[in-house]
Amino acid sequence: MTTADKKTATAIQPTPEACATCPAFNAGHLTRLGITITDVDYVIALAGNPNTGKSTVFNAMTGLRQHTGNWPGKTVTRAEGGFAYGDKKFKLVDLPGTYSLLSMSADEEVARDFILFGRPDVTVIVADATRLERNLNLVLQVLEITDRAVLCVNLMDEARRHNISVDQRILAKELGIPVVLTAARQREGMDALLQSIFEVASGTFVCRPHRVHTLPRDVAEALDAVTARVRKLFPDLPNARWVALRLLEGDQRMIEAVQSGELRTVVSNHTTGAPIAEEVTA
Ligand SMILES: Nc1nc2c(ncn2[C@@H]2O[C@H](COP(=O)(O)OP(=O)(O)OP(=O)(O)O)[C@@H](O)[C@H]2O)c(=O)[nH]1
Ligand SMILES: [Mg+2]
């Protein structure tokens, strides 16, 4: 570890007498690495609707001070920070809020492009427990494109205040991914969230995401054919099927990105880790 690393890393050490089931012991596994994101084992994306607490989770895990506040649209570029948990190092990517992977606004596109083309090892979807139904739209879209996701149902303190209860077990069973209930501002549930991220990233927990398979046969055949052509044009493209689906739907923005080759730039920006605007304060 370099001197700079030591400066940005803050660890909570477990006391020798702590037992493995108590929160103090579990918190001891987390080392906040701040802006130190070299030699990481896994990349974790923080996605979710605007104003659900993504940056609050990011700050709790990295020790950084990404801007938070009680209105949607605060995070407009992606921000990156690090933490260590167990024996692994993680890069955590805080994304702008987005309602849908089909959204068009510039900051939502930043989130969409990273989720689709950034090849995160785990996508954590942070949802608002008081607006769960609306938030599940993005969850289902993300589960269409990745096998490795965790649902973080945040703002549980607000939900309790409004007498809303969330059945974590049924939700996890129906979605096929780990579900963690949190109140990130109070750091409630952060240990369980870290544990789920670790398990999904390391393959200890294998997700079986809920997917809708109702395409008519002719549409499915057309989709296969277009997907094959997209793959041929852009061999490094993750989620070629999703892109093909957009093209078949006549998504003008995607048609232009394919025709102009912009899609290639988006993908190479993510695969080469091209520098992006930093928005974090150590
Ligand atoms: N009561 C409560 N408030 C929370 C919780 N988590 C975050 N907040 C607050 O909710 C507001 C939004 O939090 P942010 O972390 O900025 O949300 P975000 O998802 O990053 O927002 P965008 O970047 O705009 O998408 C802030 O005022 C936080 O302090 C929580 O668990 N309970
Ligand atoms: Mg934010």
PDB file of C-alpha atoms in Angstrom, residues 23-128:
ATOM      1  CA  PRO A  23     -22.904  -5.702  13.635  1.00  0.00           C
ATOM      2  CA  ALA A  24     -19.619  -4.362  15.089  1.00  0.00           C
ATOM      3  CA  PHE A  25     -17.784  -7.456  13.892  1.00  0.00           C
ATOM      4  CA  ASN A  26     -19.324  -7.335  10.445  1.00  0.00           C
ATOM      5  CA  ALA A  27     -18.595  -3.602  10.028  1.00  0.00           C
ATOM      6  CA  GLY A  28     -14.988  -4.541  10.716  1.00  0.00           C
ATOM      7  CA  HIS A  29     -14.756  -6.170   7.299  1.00  0.00           C
ATOM      8  CA  LEU A  30     -15.213  -2.822   5.543  1.00  0.00           C
ATOM      9  CA  THR A  31     -12.238  -0.629   4.703  1.00  0.00           C
ATOM     10  CA  ARG A  32     -13.174   2.631   3.020  1.00  0.00           C
ATOM     11  CA  LEU A  33     -10.577   3.328   0.348  1.00  0.00           C
ATOM     12  CA  GLY A  34     -11.760   6.778  -0.789  1.00  0.00           C
ATOM     13  CA  ILE A  35     -10.412   7.636  -4.223  1.00  0.00           C
ATOM     14  CA  THR A  36      -8.033   4.652  -4.249  1.00  0.00           C
ATOM     15  CA  ILE A  37      -9.416   2.404  -6.973  1.00  0.00           C
ATOM     16  CA  THR A  38      -6.362   0.597  -8.315  1.00  0.00           C
ATOM     17  CA  ASP A  39      -6.036  -3.191  -8.583  1.00  0.00           C
ATOM     18  CA  VAL A  40      -9.708  -3.782  -7.890  1.00  0.00           C
ATOM     19  CA  ASP A  41     -11.209  -7.259  -8.014  1.00  0.00           C
ATOM     20  CA  TYR A  42     -14.763  -6.172  -8.814  1.00  0.00           C
ATOM     21  CA  VAL A  43     -16.636  -3.180 -10.254  1.00  0.00           C
ATOM     22  CA  ILE A  44     -20.005  -2.412  -8.674  1.00  0.00           C
ATOM     23  CA  ALA A  45     -22.570  -0.054 -10.254  1.00  0.00           C
ATOM     24  CA  LEU A  46     -25.037   1.892  -8.110  1.00  0.00           C
ATOM     25  CA  ALA A  47     -28.153   2.396 -10.206  1.00  0.00           C
ATOM     26  CA  GLY A  48     -31.674   3.483  -9.353  1.00  0.00           C
ATOM     27  CA  ASN A  49     -34.377   6.085  -9.748  1.00  0.00           C
ATOM     28  CA  PRO A  50     -33.469   9.689  -8.829  1.00  0.00           C
ATOM     29  CA  ASN A  51     -33.373  10.594  -5.130  1.00  0.00           C
ATOM     30  CA  THR A  52     -33.356   7.037  -3.745  1.00  0.00           C
ATOM     31  CA  GLY A  53     -30.099   7.379  -1.758  1.00  0.00           C
ATOM     32  CA  LYS A  54     -27.457   6.050  -4.199  1.00  0.00           C
ATOM     33  CA  SER A  55     -24.904   8.723  -3.316  1.00  0.00           C
ATOM     34  CA  THR A  56     -25.628   8.206   0.396  1.00  0.00           C
ATOM     35  CA  VAL A  57     -24.803   4.493  -0.008  1.00  0.00           C
ATOM     36  CA  PHE A  58     -21.712   5.451  -2.061  1.00  0.00           C
ATOM     37  CA  ASN A  59     -20.466   7.785   0.681  1.00  0.00           C
ATOM     38  CA  ALA A  60     -21.095   5.215   3.438  1.00  0.00           C
ATOM     39  CA  MET A  61     -19.040   2.587   1.621  1.00  0.00           C
ATOM     40  CA  THR A  62     -16.173   4.676   0.219  1.00  0.00           C
ATOM     41  CA  GLY A  63     -15.797   7.400   2.862  1.00  0.00           C
ATOM     42  CA  LEU A  64     -16.085  10.028   0.116  1.00  0.00           C
ATOM     43  CA  ARG A  65     -18.438  13.005   0.075  1.00  0.00           C
ATOM     44  CA  GLN A  66     -20.424  12.798  -3.100  1.00  0.00           C
ATOM     45  CA  HIS A  67     -23.118  15.502  -3.204  1.00  0.00           C
ATOM     46  CA  THR A  68     -26.451  14.428  -1.711  1.00  0.00           C
ATOM     47  CA  GLY A  69     -29.679  16.364  -1.116  1.00  0.00           C
ATOM     48  CA  ASN A  70     -33.391  15.959  -1.073  1.00  0.00           C
ATOM     49  CA  TRP A  71     -34.231  16.612  -4.716  1.00  0.00           C
ATOM     50  CA  PRO A  72     -33.836  14.440  -7.798  1.00  0.00           C
ATOM     51  CA  GLY A  73     -31.044  14.939 -10.363  1.00  0.00           C
ATOM     52  CA  LYS A  74     -28.130  15.909  -8.092  1.00  0.00           C
ATOM     53  CA  THR A  75     -25.694  13.379  -9.500  1.00  0.00           C
ATOM     54  CA  VAL A  76     -25.141  14.206 -13.172  1.00  0.00           C
ATOM     55  CA  THR A  77     -21.894  12.387 -13.983  1.00  0.00           C
ATOM     56  CA  ARG A  78     -20.542   9.103 -12.815  1.00  0.00           C
ATOM     57  CA  ALA A  79     -18.333   9.153  -9.705  1.00  0.00           C
ATOM     58  CA  GLU A  80     -15.997   6.407  -8.564  1.00  0.00           C
ATOM     59  CA  GLY A  81     -14.605   5.349  -5.197  1.00  0.00           C
ATOM     60  CA  GLY A  82     -13.176   2.278  -3.549  1.00  0.00           C
ATOM     61  CA  PHE A  83     -13.654  -0.017  -0.609  1.00  0.00           C
ATOM     62  CA  ALA A  84     -12.286  -3.331   0.577  1.00  0.00           C
ATOM     63  CA  TYR A  85     -14.481  -6.018   2.056  1.00  0.00           C
ATOM     64  CA  GLY A  86     -13.390  -9.468   3.098  1.00  0.00           C
ATOM     65  CA  ASP A  87     -10.229 -10.104   1.116  1.00  0.00           C
ATOM     66  CA  LYS A  88     -11.418  -8.278  -2.036  1.00  0.00           C
ATOM     67  CA  LYS A  89     -11.151  -4.734  -3.389  1.00  0.00           C
ATOM     68  CA  PHE A  90     -14.130  -3.096  -5.023  1.00  0.00           C
ATOM     69  CA  LYS A  91     -14.613  -0.075  -7.262  1.00  0.00           C
ATOM     70  CA  LEU A  92     -18.006   1.493  -6.599  1.00  0.00           C
ATOM     71  CA  VAL A  93     -19.547   3.633  -9.347  1.00  0.00           C
ATOM     72  CA  ASP A  94     -22.233   6.142  -8.323  1.00  0.00           C
ATOM     73  CA  LEU A  95     -24.529   6.874 -11.263  1.00  0.00           C
ATOM     74  CA  PRO A  96     -27.077   9.596 -11.997  1.00  0.00           C
ATOM     75  CA  GLY A  97     -30.654   8.583 -11.206  1.00  0.00           C
ATOM     76  CA  THR A  98     -32.680   7.101 -14.025  1.00  0.00           C
ATOM     77  CA  TYR A  99     -36.265   5.913 -14.329  1.00  0.00           C
ATOM     78  CA  SER A 100     -35.652   3.635 -17.281  1.00  0.00           C
ATOM     79  CA  LEU A 101     -32.946   2.208 -19.516  1.00  0.00           C
ATOM     80  CA  LEU A 102     -34.909   3.773 -22.377  1.00  0.00           C
ATOM     81  CA  SER A 103     -34.597   7.316 -21.027  1.00  0.00           C
ATOM     82  CA  MET A 104     -33.104  10.007 -23.200  1.00  0.00           C
ATOM     83  CA  SER A 105     -31.840  12.833 -20.964  1.00  0.00           C
ATOM     84  CA  ALA A 106     -28.057  13.343 -20.875  1.00  0.00           C
ATOM     85  CA  ASP A 107     -27.501  12.316 -17.244  1.00  0.00           C
ATOM     86  CA  GLU A 108     -29.832   9.336 -17.588  1.00  0.00           C
ATOM     87  CA  GLU A 109     -27.819   8.314 -20.648  1.00  0.00           C
ATOM     88  CA  VAL A 110     -24.641   8.320 -18.504  1.00  0.00           C
ATOM     89  CA  ALA A 111     -26.319   5.826 -16.168  1.00  0.00           C
ATOM     90  CA  ARG A 112     -27.747   3.741 -18.992  1.00  0.00           C
ATOM     91  CA  ASP A 113     -24.444   3.517 -20.866  1.00  0.00           C
ATOM     92  CA  PHE A 114     -22.566   2.371 -17.783  1.00  0.00           C
ATOM     93  CA  ILE A 115     -25.156  -0.235 -16.809  1.00  0.00           C
ATOM     94  CA  LEU A 116     -25.246  -1.586 -20.379  1.00  0.00           C
ATOM     95  CA  PHE A 117     -21.669  -1.192 -21.578  1.00  0.00           C
ATOM     96  CA  GLY A 118     -19.503  -0.699 -18.461  1.00  0.00           C
ATOM     97  CA  ARG A 119     -19.498  -4.422 -17.652  1.00  0.00           C
ATOM     98  CA  PRO A 120     -20.074  -3.998 -13.906  1.00  0.00           C
ATOM     99  CA  ASP A 121     -19.581  -7.243 -11.968  1.00  0.00           C
ATOM    100  CA  VAL A 122     -22.636  -6.453  -9.870  1.00  0.00           C
ATOM    101  CA  THR A 123     -25.394  -3.884 -10.434  1.00  0.00           C
ATOM    102  CA  VAL A 124     -26.941  -2.674  -7.190  1.00  0.00           C
ATOM    103  CA  ILE A 125     -30.338  -1.112  -7.786  1.00  0.00           C
ATOM    104  CA  VAL A 126     -31.200   1.309  -4.992  1.00  0.00           C
ATOM    105  CA  ALA A 127     -34.977   1.636  -4.697  1.00  0.00           C
ATOM    106  CA  ASP A 128     -37.246   3.856  -2.603  1.00  0.00           C
TER     107      ASP A 128
END
